[in-house]
XYZ file of C-alpha atoms in Angstrom:
695
model
C 0.000 0.000 0.000
C 1.273 3.459 -0.891
C 2.129 6.001 1.803
C 0.200 9.240 1.429
C 1.045 12.754 2.618
C -1.596 15.462 2.878
C -0.460 19.077 2.406
C -3.042 21.560 3.636
C -3.425 25.042 5.100
C -5.978 26.952 7.168
C -6.297 29.804 4.620
C -5.464 30.883 1.109
C -2.237 32.366 -0.293
C 0.075 30.273 1.881
C 2.183 29.160 -1.069
C 1.623 25.522 -0.218
C 2.366 24.650 -3.852
C 6.026 25.435 -3.031
C 5.959 22.937 -0.167
C 4.094 20.354 -2.260
C 6.646 20.717 -5.079
C 9.498 20.359 -2.592
C 7.880 17.202 -1.204
C 7.441 15.654 -4.657
C 11.056 16.487 -5.460
C 12.280 15.022 -2.142
C 10.239 11.849 -2.530
C 11.404 11.330 -6.110
C 14.891 10.801 -4.681
C 13.588 8.306 -2.143
C 11.021 6.014 -3.784
C 10.447 4.685 -7.280
C 6.885 5.837 -8.086
C 5.576 9.158 -6.773
C 1.934 10.080 -7.306
C 0.001 13.313 -6.794
C -3.673 13.833 -6.033
C -5.950 16.871 -5.781
C -9.083 15.880 -3.780
C -10.952 19.112 -4.609
C -10.193 20.979 -7.832
C -11.210 24.530 -8.585
C -13.285 23.666 -11.628
C -13.791 21.212 -14.432
C -13.720 24.090 -16.930
C -10.145 25.262 -16.289
C -7.091 23.195 -15.426
C -5.707 23.273 -11.899
C -2.278 24.932 -12.189
C -0.978 23.362 -8.948
C -1.773 19.889 -10.230
C -0.206 20.701 -13.609
C 2.949 21.880 -11.800
C 3.286 18.629 -9.861
C 2.399 16.385 -12.790
C 5.143 18.037 -14.841
C 7.792 16.949 -12.340
C 10.046 14.159 -13.581
C 9.038 10.825 -12.127
C 5.304 11.517 -11.822
C 3.604 9.313 -14.420
C -0.133 9.991 -14.135
C -2.717 11.815 -16.250
C -4.475 14.971 -15.130
C -7.926 13.364 -14.976
C -6.662 10.458 -12.852
C -5.444 12.871 -10.168
C -8.687 14.828 -9.635
C -11.206 13.886 -6.950
C -14.177 16.263 -7.160
C -14.863 19.967 -7.722
C -15.947 22.654 -5.264
C -19.414 22.553 -6.815
C -19.751 18.859 -5.988
C -18.607 19.416 -2.386
C -21.132 22.188 -1.894
C -23.925 20.077 -3.377
C -23.205 16.911 -1.358
C -20.170 16.839 0.979
C -20.638 13.196 2.040
C -20.997 11.780 -1.445
C -18.025 13.901 -2.547
C -15.918 12.500 0.285
C -16.755 8.945 -0.766
C -15.827 9.751 -4.379
C -12.546 11.362 -3.271
C -11.574 8.243 -1.318
C -12.474 5.972 -4.232
C -10.518 7.992 -6.787
C -7.542 8.330 -4.463
C -7.244 4.567 -4.097
C -7.075 4.228 -7.890
C -3.958 6.418 -7.813
C -2.567 4.771 -4.679
C -2.481 1.328 -6.282
C 0.022 2.571 -8.879
C 2.400 4.466 -6.585
C 4.770 4.051 -3.650
C 3.935 7.474 -2.196
C 1.160 9.940 -3.028
C 1.367 13.681 -2.275
C -2.185 14.948 -1.706
C -2.645 18.720 -2.008
C -5.570 20.189 -0.088
C -8.026 22.881 -1.106
C -7.268 26.501 -2.013
C -9.948 28.412 -0.058
C -11.646 29.874 -3.093
C -15.292 29.018 -2.431
C -15.949 27.711 1.088
C -15.662 29.523 4.426
C -12.262 29.006 6.071
C -13.052 27.018 9.248
C -15.461 24.712 7.394
C -12.915 24.112 4.660
C -10.112 23.224 7.068
C -12.384 20.737 8.814
C -13.257 19.186 5.462
C -9.558 18.871 4.614
C -9.070 17.138 7.968
C -11.847 14.666 7.180
C -10.317 13.887 3.796
C -6.883 13.317 5.344
C -8.350 11.071 8.037
C -10.259 8.993 5.492
C -7.194 8.605 3.307
C -5.061 7.646 6.304
C -2.668 10.427 5.321
C -0.435 12.263 7.817
C -0.741 16.040 7.424
C 1.934 18.619 6.670
C 0.342 21.912 7.719
C 1.389 25.067 5.862
C 0.591 28.434 7.472
C 1.021 31.904 6.001
C 3.835 33.948 7.549
C 3.413 37.009 5.311
C 2.944 40.192 7.326
C 2.727 38.336 10.647
C 4.848 38.313 13.769
C 6.378 35.052 15.030
C 3.868 34.988 17.896
C 0.923 35.391 15.522
C 2.236 32.654 13.244
C 2.588 30.326 16.214
C -0.971 31.114 17.297
C -2.386 30.466 13.809
C -0.534 27.139 13.695
C -1.838 26.081 17.127
C -5.449 26.851 16.213
C -5.149 25.012 12.896
C -3.489 21.965 14.488
C -6.251 21.813 17.108
C -8.904 21.952 14.383
C -7.231 19.191 12.397
C -6.864 16.991 15.487
C -10.502 17.594 16.407
C -11.444 16.092 13.050
C -9.153 13.086 13.532
C -6.316 14.154 11.222
C -2.734 13.422 12.280
C -0.462 16.460 11.908
C 3.202 15.419 11.684
C 4.934 18.662 10.615
C 4.280 22.403 10.348
C 5.807 24.765 7.792
C 5.426 28.544 8.078
C 5.822 29.786 4.508
C 6.313 33.298 3.116
C 7.933 34.576 6.337
C 9.931 37.810 6.445
C 13.538 36.902 5.765
C 14.743 38.643 8.914
C 12.309 36.653 11.073
C 12.898 33.098 9.830
C 14.920 32.041 12.894
C 12.441 33.619 15.341
C 9.478 31.977 13.595
C 11.170 28.595 13.649
C 11.953 28.997 17.352
C 8.360 30.009 18.125
C 6.954 27.035 16.210
C 9.394 24.637 17.864
C 8.312 25.912 21.280
C 4.614 25.690 20.512
C 4.480 22.434 18.505
C 5.667 19.003 19.617
C 6.566 18.021 16.071
C 9.059 19.071 13.365
C 8.509 22.688 12.293
C 10.271 24.915 9.781
C 10.088 28.480 8.505
C 10.568 29.351 4.811
C 11.210 32.973 3.763
C 9.143 35.008 1.323
C 10.403 35.248 -2.251
C 9.198 38.205 -4.305
C 9.949 36.213 -7.451
C 7.448 33.461 -6.568
C 4.672 36.049 -6.197
C 5.556 37.829 -9.446
C 3.281 37.347 -12.475
C 4.719 36.751 -15.919
C 4.411 39.184 -18.813
C 1.989 36.720 -20.435
C -0.230 36.746 -17.340
C -0.320 40.561 -17.419
C -1.141 40.445 -21.121
C -4.041 38.091 -20.413
C -5.254 40.245 -17.496
C -5.515 43.349 -19.657
C -6.918 41.433 -22.631
C -3.900 42.420 -24.668
C -2.165 41.187 -27.812
C 1.505 40.979 -28.654
C 2.301 43.875 -30.992
C 6.066 43.360 -31.279
C 8.930 41.527 -29.604
C 9.927 37.953 -28.841
C 6.988 35.791 -27.757
C 9.294 33.506 -25.750
C 10.081 36.453 -23.452
C 6.442 36.570 -22.308
C 7.458 33.978 -19.711
C 9.705 36.502 -17.925
C 8.638 37.460 -14.398
C 7.393 41.009 -13.775
C 8.989 42.517 -10.679
C 7.375 45.969 -10.911
C 4.522 47.731 -12.767
C 4.762 51.429 -13.636
C 2.217 53.756 -15.240
C 4.101 55.912 -17.736
C 1.842 58.924 -17.950
C 4.638 61.387 -17.166
C 7.310 62.701 -19.525
C 10.010 60.277 -20.569
C 12.805 62.100 -18.708
C 10.968 61.681 -15.403
C 9.951 58.116 -16.180
C 13.541 57.022 -16.876
C 14.510 57.730 -13.253
C 11.846 55.283 -12.027
C 12.678 52.292 -14.216
C 13.822 49.069 -12.580
C 14.952 45.677 -13.872
C 12.005 43.429 -14.619
C 9.478 46.271 -14.762
C 6.523 46.529 -17.137
C 5.535 50.064 -18.124
C 1.905 50.866 -18.983
C 1.591 53.913 -21.224
C -1.012 55.240 -23.720
C -0.555 53.834 -27.206
C -0.345 57.303 -28.733
C 2.668 58.315 -26.598
C 5.278 57.498 -29.223
C 7.842 59.613 -27.340
C 7.511 57.382 -24.265
C 7.541 54.179 -26.341
C 10.726 55.093 -28.207
C 12.396 56.419 -25.075
C 11.679 53.181 -23.230
C 13.034 51.067 -26.087
C 16.229 53.121 -26.227
C 16.662 52.926 -22.450
C 16.080 49.171 -22.487
C 18.844 48.673 -25.055
C 21.307 51.178 -23.583
C 23.947 50.393 -20.977
C 23.294 51.887 -17.556
C 19.499 51.654 -17.726
C 17.131 49.002 -16.463
C 16.260 45.896 -18.458
C 12.491 46.015 -18.865
C 10.216 42.977 -18.944
C 7.690 44.573 -21.301
C 5.635 47.581 -22.399
C 1.821 47.743 -22.441
C 0.280 50.320 -24.803
C -3.257 51.059 -23.567
C -6.300 52.994 -24.670
C -6.791 51.020 -27.867
C -4.241 53.204 -29.662
C -1.772 51.654 -32.092
C 1.529 53.328 -32.996
C 1.333 55.133 -36.306
C 2.711 53.303 -39.355
C 5.864 55.435 -39.253
C 6.499 54.700 -35.574
C 5.674 51.030 -36.161
C 8.322 50.877 -38.918
C 10.819 52.518 -36.588
C 10.044 50.058 -33.773
C 10.386 47.079 -36.098
C 13.613 48.534 -37.493
C 15.119 48.623 -34.015
C 14.769 44.836 -33.925
C 13.744 44.814 -30.298
C 12.987 41.517 -28.571
C 11.208 43.331 -25.721
C 7.495 42.344 -25.697
C 5.224 45.266 -26.629
C 1.549 44.613 -25.887
C -1.522 46.556 -26.945
C -4.837 46.671 -25.050
C -8.155 48.501 -25.424
C -8.330 49.224 -21.671
C -7.649 52.705 -20.379
C -4.823 53.595 -17.999
C -6.782 53.091 -14.765
C -8.312 49.758 -15.736
C -5.024 48.526 -17.194
C -3.129 49.454 -14.035
C -5.831 47.926 -11.804
C -5.830 44.665 -13.755
C -2.047 44.470 -13.661
C -1.861 45.274 -9.950
C -4.288 42.494 -9.030
C -2.649 39.834 -11.214
C -1.269 37.185 -8.894
C 1.823 35.274 -9.842
C 1.752 31.492 -9.843
C 4.379 28.835 -9.417
C 4.168 27.105 -12.784
C 6.405 24.605 -14.517
C 6.832 26.972 -17.483
C 9.029 29.219 -15.300
C 12.205 27.276 -14.613
C 13.558 30.136 -12.531
C 10.530 29.991 -10.221
C 10.752 26.213 -9.944
C 14.470 26.443 -9.141
C 13.786 29.154 -6.554
C 11.010 27.135 -4.897
C 13.109 23.972 -4.728
C 16.093 25.921 -3.417
C 13.988 27.489 -0.635
C 12.623 24.079 0.336
C 16.068 22.458 0.349
C 17.648 25.253 2.387
C 14.950 25.641 5.024
C 13.222 22.248 5.380
C 15.168 19.295 6.774
C 14.317 16.614 4.235
C 15.627 13.715 6.304
C 13.639 14.797 9.369
C 10.505 15.270 7.282
C 10.811 11.804 5.716
C 11.286 10.338 9.187
C 8.181 12.142 10.451
C 6.212 10.853 7.476
C 7.671 7.364 7.961
C 8.627 6.956 4.298
C 11.053 4.029 3.893
C 13.804 4.346 1.291
C 13.812 1.589 -1.324
C 16.938 -0.314 -2.373
C 16.672 0.253 -6.144
C 18.232 3.286 -7.821
C 15.986 4.979 -10.373
C 17.283 7.515 -12.926
C 15.759 10.354 -10.904
C 17.344 9.143 -7.688
C 20.711 8.956 -9.404
C 20.379 12.445 -10.915
C 19.336 13.962 -7.589
C 22.198 12.145 -5.914
C 24.581 13.843 -8.333
C 23.260 17.273 -7.383
C 23.421 16.503 -3.663
C 27.018 15.290 -3.867
C 28.108 18.263 -5.972
C 26.363 20.632 -3.556
C 28.183 19.153 -0.551
C 31.516 20.662 -1.722
C 30.901 23.289 -4.375
C 33.539 23.265 -7.088
C 34.327 25.910 -9.681
C 33.350 24.917 -13.241
C 34.002 26.931 -16.403
C 31.362 26.976 -19.166
C 32.948 28.261 -22.399
C 29.763 28.587 -24.494
C 28.154 31.681 -23.007
C 26.354 32.566 -26.243
C 24.097 29.489 -25.981
C 20.767 30.017 -24.188
C 20.835 26.406 -22.902
C 24.093 27.115 -21.102
C 22.628 30.251 -19.516
C 19.483 28.421 -18.404
C 21.526 25.563 -16.960
C 23.829 28.048 -15.214
C 20.828 29.718 -13.583
C 19.567 26.360 -12.304
C 23.004 25.346 -11.041
C 23.422 28.604 -9.143
C 19.896 28.589 -7.721
C 20.328 25.015 -6.498
C 23.819 25.709 -5.137
C 25.441 22.947 -7.211
C 28.646 24.687 -8.306
C 30.458 27.983 -8.664
C 30.582 29.063 -12.304
C 32.580 31.116 -14.759
C 30.927 31.694 -18.134
C 33.079 32.706 -21.106
C 31.963 35.408 -23.517
C 31.190 39.098 -23.753
C 29.889 40.079 -20.320
C 27.450 42.754 -21.482
C 25.888 40.445 -24.068
C 25.626 37.487 -21.685
C 24.115 39.460 -18.831
C 21.697 41.259 -21.152
C 20.498 37.989 -22.654
C 20.203 36.383 -19.223
C 18.078 39.282 -18.024
C 15.877 39.032 -21.118
C 15.333 35.341 -20.377
C 14.482 36.137 -16.766
C 17.530 34.291 -15.436
C 19.560 35.107 -12.336
C 23.278 34.904 -13.093
C 24.443 37.461 -10.543
C 26.605 34.882 -8.759
C 28.323 33.747 -11.956
C 31.608 35.255 -13.083
C 31.717 36.224 -16.769
C 35.100 36.378 -18.477
C 35.911 37.520 -22.005
C 38.417 35.112 -23.636
C 39.779 38.101 -25.556
C 40.644 40.029 -22.383
C 44.198 41.239 -23.188
C 45.812 40.629 -19.792
C 44.412 37.129 -19.340
C 45.024 36.223 -22.967
C 48.684 37.209 -22.627
C 49.045 35.194 -19.406
C 47.544 32.105 -21.044
C 49.528 32.540 -24.262
C 52.808 32.629 -22.383
C 51.877 29.575 -20.311
C 50.753 27.655 -23.408
C 53.959 28.564 -25.214
C 55.985 27.025 -22.386
C 53.869 23.858 -22.478
C 54.298 23.440 -26.247
C 57.727 24.928 -26.852
C 59.035 21.454 -27.737
C 56.631 21.659 -30.693
C 58.028 25.016 -31.787
C 55.159 27.075 -30.342
C 55.533 30.868 -30.395
C 53.729 33.447 -28.274
C 52.162 34.983 -31.388
C 50.671 31.665 -32.473
C 49.691 30.834 -28.889
C 47.634 34.045 -28.631
C 45.503 32.871 -31.550
C 45.087 29.372 -30.141
C 44.171 30.194 -26.549
C 41.601 32.786 -27.610
C 39.451 29.815 -28.700
C 36.932 29.264 -25.897
C 37.787 25.563 -25.486
C 41.516 26.279 -25.162
C 40.837 29.258 -22.901
C 38.607 27.202 -20.585
C 41.096 24.328 -20.550
C 43.883 26.725 -19.603
C 41.769 27.950 -16.682
C 41.500 24.370 -15.437
C 45.200 23.633 -16.000
C 46.320 26.788 -14.160
C 44.036 26.114 -11.186
C 41.620 28.952 -11.954
C 38.745 26.468 -12.295
C 38.246 22.905 -11.085
C 36.736 21.571 -14.303
C 35.234 22.456 -17.678
C 32.021 21.484 -19.477
C 31.627 22.306 -23.169
C 30.286 20.889 -26.424
C 26.723 22.235 -26.629
C 27.765 24.370 -29.589
C 31.076 22.751 -30.564
C 32.249 19.354 -31.772
C 33.691 16.720 -29.454
C 37.129 17.227 -31.026
C 36.945 20.985 -30.414
C 36.142 20.331 -26.747
C 38.539 17.552 -25.811
C 41.590 18.124 -28.065
C 42.876 20.982 -25.844
C 42.674 18.720 -22.781
C 44.851 16.086 -24.493
C 47.480 18.761 -25.208
C 47.285 20.728 -21.959
C 45.898 18.652 -19.076
C 47.080 15.227 -20.273
C 46.533 11.864 -18.644
C 46.496 11.017 -14.963
C 49.403 9.075 -13.385
C 49.404 5.335 -14.200
C 46.998 5.970 -17.104
C 48.041 6.058 -20.730
C 44.639 6.508 -22.371
C 41.825 9.035 -22.136
C 38.514 7.266 -22.589
C 34.851 7.752 -21.743
C 31.867 6.076 -20.133
C 28.125 6.514 -20.215
C 26.255 6.158 -16.946
C 23.241 4.125 -18.044
C 20.317 4.707 -15.686
C 17.893 1.800 -16.041
C 14.581 1.536 -14.241
C 16.108 0.129 -11.048
C 19.910 0.425 -11.271
C 22.815 2.290 -12.882
C 25.399 0.618 -15.128
C 28.680 1.909 -16.555
C 29.404 1.509 -20.290
C 32.871 2.251 -21.701
C 34.320 3.265 -24.083
C 31.529 4.611 -26.266
C 32.958 7.910 -27.528
C 36.749 8.296 -27.716
C 38.981 5.337 -28.767
C 37.819 3.720 -32.040
C 39.742 0.425 -31.931
C 41.545 0.038 -28.599
C 44.526 -2.259 -28.147
C 44.647 -4.747 -25.272
C 46.626 -2.181 -23.238
C 44.052 0.519 -23.964
C 41.194 -1.836 -23.051
C 42.908 -2.460 -19.734
C 43.190 1.304 -19.204
C 39.494 1.719 -20.055
C 38.511 -1.015 -17.587
C 40.556 0.416 -14.705
C 39.403 3.990 -15.376
C 35.781 2.846 -15.684
C 36.010 1.029 -12.354
C 37.323 4.210 -10.712
C 34.522 6.240 -12.282
C 31.969 3.724 -11.003
C 33.314 4.090 -7.460
C 33.139 7.899 -7.725
C 29.416 7.628 -8.414
C 28.559 5.049 -5.780
C 28.502 1.985 -8.056
C 30.307 -1.170 -6.902
C 32.547 -2.105 -9.870
C 32.142 -5.620 -11.223
C 33.810 -5.486 -14.635
C 32.678 -7.458 -17.675
C 35.194 -7.444 -20.551
C 32.767 -8.004 -23.413
C 33.313 -10.190 -26.454
C 31.355 -12.447 -28.791
C 32.680 -15.395 -26.773
C 32.417 -16.358 -23.104
C 35.320 -17.904 -21.179
C 37.494 -20.320 -23.132
C 34.846 -21.209 -25.721
C 36.051 -18.972 -28.553
C 39.245 -18.105 -30.398
C 40.343 -15.392 -32.765
C 42.239 -12.101 -32.686
C 39.359 -10.081 -31.213
C 38.722 -12.569 -28.427
C 42.433 -12.855 -27.654
C 42.663 -9.055 -27.373
C 39.945 -9.051 -24.731
C 41.516 -12.023 -22.945
C 44.905 -10.266 -22.863
C 43.304 -7.025 -21.602
C 41.570 -8.931 -18.795
C 44.869 -10.456 -17.714
C 46.547 -7.020 -17.736
C 43.860 -5.616 -15.449
C 44.301 -8.557 -13.035
C 48.040 -7.916 -12.943
C 47.753 -4.150 -12.480
C 44.735 -4.143 -10.167
C 44.302 -7.507 -8.451
C 41.747 -5.900 -6.110
C 39.218 -5.441 -8.928
C 36.484 -7.963 -9.639
C 36.701 -8.690 -13.383
C 35.607 -11.330 -15.872
C 36.482 -11.708 -19.541
C 35.976 -12.449 -22.261
C 32.256 -12.646 -21.585
C 29.105 -12.101 -23.660
C 26.618 -9.449 -22.666
C 23.836 -11.877 -21.763
C 26.130 -13.865 -19.467
C 27.248 -10.607 -17.849
C 23.740 -9.367 -16.958
C 21.452 -12.394 -16.754
C 21.881 -14.648 -13.719
C 20.232 -17.628 -15.396
C 22.537 -17.436 -18.426
C 25.540 -16.904 -16.157
C 24.646 -20.016 -14.188
C 24.954 -22.060 -17.373
C 27.957 -20.377 -19.001
C 30.069 -19.269 -16.011
C 28.626 -20.787 -12.820
C 31.688 -20.028 -10.660
C 32.118 -16.363 -11.665
C 31.657 -13.547 -9.136
C 30.900 -11.127 -11.984
C 28.749 -13.092 -14.428
C 25.074 -12.271 -14.095
C 25.721 -9.221 -11.884
C 28.183 -7.032 -13.790
C 27.958 -3.265 -13.298
C 30.832 -2.051 -15.530
C 30.833 -3.118 -19.185
C 33.936 -2.635 -21.322
C 33.217 -2.958 -25.034
C 35.860 -4.301 -27.438
C 35.626 -1.291 -29.776
C 33.874 2.036 -30.280
C 31.517 0.663 -32.921
C 30.111 -1.917 -30.497
C 30.019 0.418 -27.515
C 28.374 3.371 -29.233
C 25.683 1.280 -30.895
C 24.958 -0.741 -27.744
C 24.478 2.271 -25.487
C 22.141 3.864 -28.031
C 20.195 0.619 -28.465
C 19.713 0.273 -24.705
C 18.841 3.958 -24.408
C 16.136 3.764 -27.072
C 14.818 0.248 -26.571
C 14.895 0.002 -22.769
C 14.092 3.664 -22.091
C 17.364 4.105 -20.192
C 18.670 7.583 -19.338
C 22.201 7.860 -20.741
C 24.353 10.391 -18.885
C 27.603 11.191 -20.646
C 29.979 10.806 -22.233
C 31.987 11.213 -19.024
C 35.666 11.585 -19.854
C 38.099 9.656 -17.680
C 41.861 9.313 -17.461
C 42.622 13.072 -17.476
C 44.524 14.693 -14.622
C 41.725 17.229 -14.210
C 38.062 16.905 -15.281
C 36.844 18.091 -18.672
C 33.555 16.815 -20.071
C 31.878 16.995 -23.450
C 28.215 17.701 -24.187
C 26.131 16.529 -27.091
C 25.228 19.375 -29.414
C 21.611 18.317 -28.858
C 22.007 18.521 -25.082
C 18.992 19.607 -23.060
C 19.293 21.972 -20.098
C 19.007 19.049 -17.654
C 21.812 17.221 -19.511
C 24.060 20.237 -18.957
C 23.112 20.433 -15.277
C 23.909 16.722 -14.819
C 27.239 17.000 -16.643
C 28.339 19.966 -14.522
C 27.420 18.008 -11.378
C 29.435 15.009 -12.633
C 32.423 17.251 -13.390
C 32.197 18.771 -9.912
C 32.155 15.308 -8.320
C 35.201 14.305 -10.368
C 36.925 17.462 -9.110
C 35.967 16.603 -5.528
C 37.774 13.279 -5.919
C 40.961 15.165 -6.831
C 40.558 17.461 -3.804
C 42.534 20.292 -5.407
C 40.335 23.404 -5.118
C 40.739 26.148 -7.690
C 42.041 29.578 -6.765
C 38.836 31.188 -8.033
C 37.936 33.245 -11.069
C 40.271 35.724 -12.677
């Protein structure tokens, strides 16, 4: 039977969706199948945005309709029948999940005390322990404690079991006092989470919808940017410029072409705020001449037109409430970061009595990477600052505290684009690879490294100005702990500098790679699938030893299968003999490693086949590290398993270098970049040689 957790509150606007999202994220690292359920939805006519947010989280595999109990209208018409239907529909979800996060009502239709009691009855009938979320906004610690005590008493009176209290949206300066007050008043785990203005901010699209507007000009993708301020631009442009702030939307009459053009110029000029959008009201459109001028400026800033007047436009914008939605990665990252920083996940799981399962799912493995990287933040350089995916990944990495970052490129361009995308890169260092002083320093150092090849300083200046060489030099000179590149460059462009500059680790003659193959219930290591086309026996031995070390770094017990078309002594031929020789070399160099070879793939993974072919082997049937005889076999096998078995392939992870450099696929998604940076940081942790910081 699945364990259920009921998240509820005694009032509206508590931000319990933040706590629910944090719970789903926490549980996804702990159990295999996480479910979500909304016992009372707002309406059947419009989708519930909280449910959509949770369903969009990786690892939740349910449809929207499956996760809805009843609507407010049904509860008002017949509370008892609705309760019975809620319980019935919940159990349909429960049967498919290990844990279900149930999110209580939103206080939109029913009186507060009655609604809290109804939530308590639902929780009691589902057998779900309650996490109570109270609103800390605008309240003193004593008031928050009092609200929590009254709500807990009400829940207990209706037979619900409250196991934890979270005060959300507290003033940042009062978080410690609130936590102390709750700990004194409640005999259960209690936490305080600070207010975030970003989580309350609407998007430009939400403002556009509120005023009934249409996009007149600009980049539609920027409608997802959060609005941090709303200004009415009825004054002259010179006075308005002094009031602009980053993330602001300015509402101004559509016939004020002077204000429109002034705002566009200010938005594009250095030293002025980066706006989120402009709303032209009153039903006025810019004249054809002004429209041509606006289009000629090539602005990406969203310009919206509406028929509403200034007062109604401003009123609609002021009352637009921001939502935590999956479409805003920055909001999701902020919410998860707040939860991770201020709620003790281990204590909460203990209070909820959620047992951890033994299997390792892809999500568990990915979250484990982030946790390990976060435990000792390393400094990673990202050379491809002109790629939006890199900027989005950098924002996530910084928000989640995974690593310290330096991004290469023109600082003004990178920061402008990040602001346009609504990303927070304030903590990232940005370094121009054409900076004269740094370029000269790197050129001289590179010349010394390659002087035996006839390198000159003049030629070195040209070489190290390439972002991959520049980033690699940062790693080599201790100015960064590792580098991740390849989203916009070839594999050769990314890793060739590391062969020249960083070179191989002691006792290793070959740089190779592995893919971390995340299957449904475990993680395997495949090597080499990306670097050495036709390895010799000595190179295969290097690959096996490096792959075993990589497995250990990521918490995988190495049991090495040296793959071939033959198992044991049954086959002969040059290819089999190469694998047999490589296996013997590994045994001589590393007698502590558990290794078998040559062995076929089925004998390596299937216990029943292993029992027939190699009954006395400690590796057969339970291998975790697979060394392929050549690149052709390895690359095709990992892709076949990825596509056919639905495995998540993380990599390629380079191994054998003295310092970590990793390559991205040019089709890499943002999450792929985040994972690769975390992997690089963990590799750097293993070296335990912290960088000196950014230049």
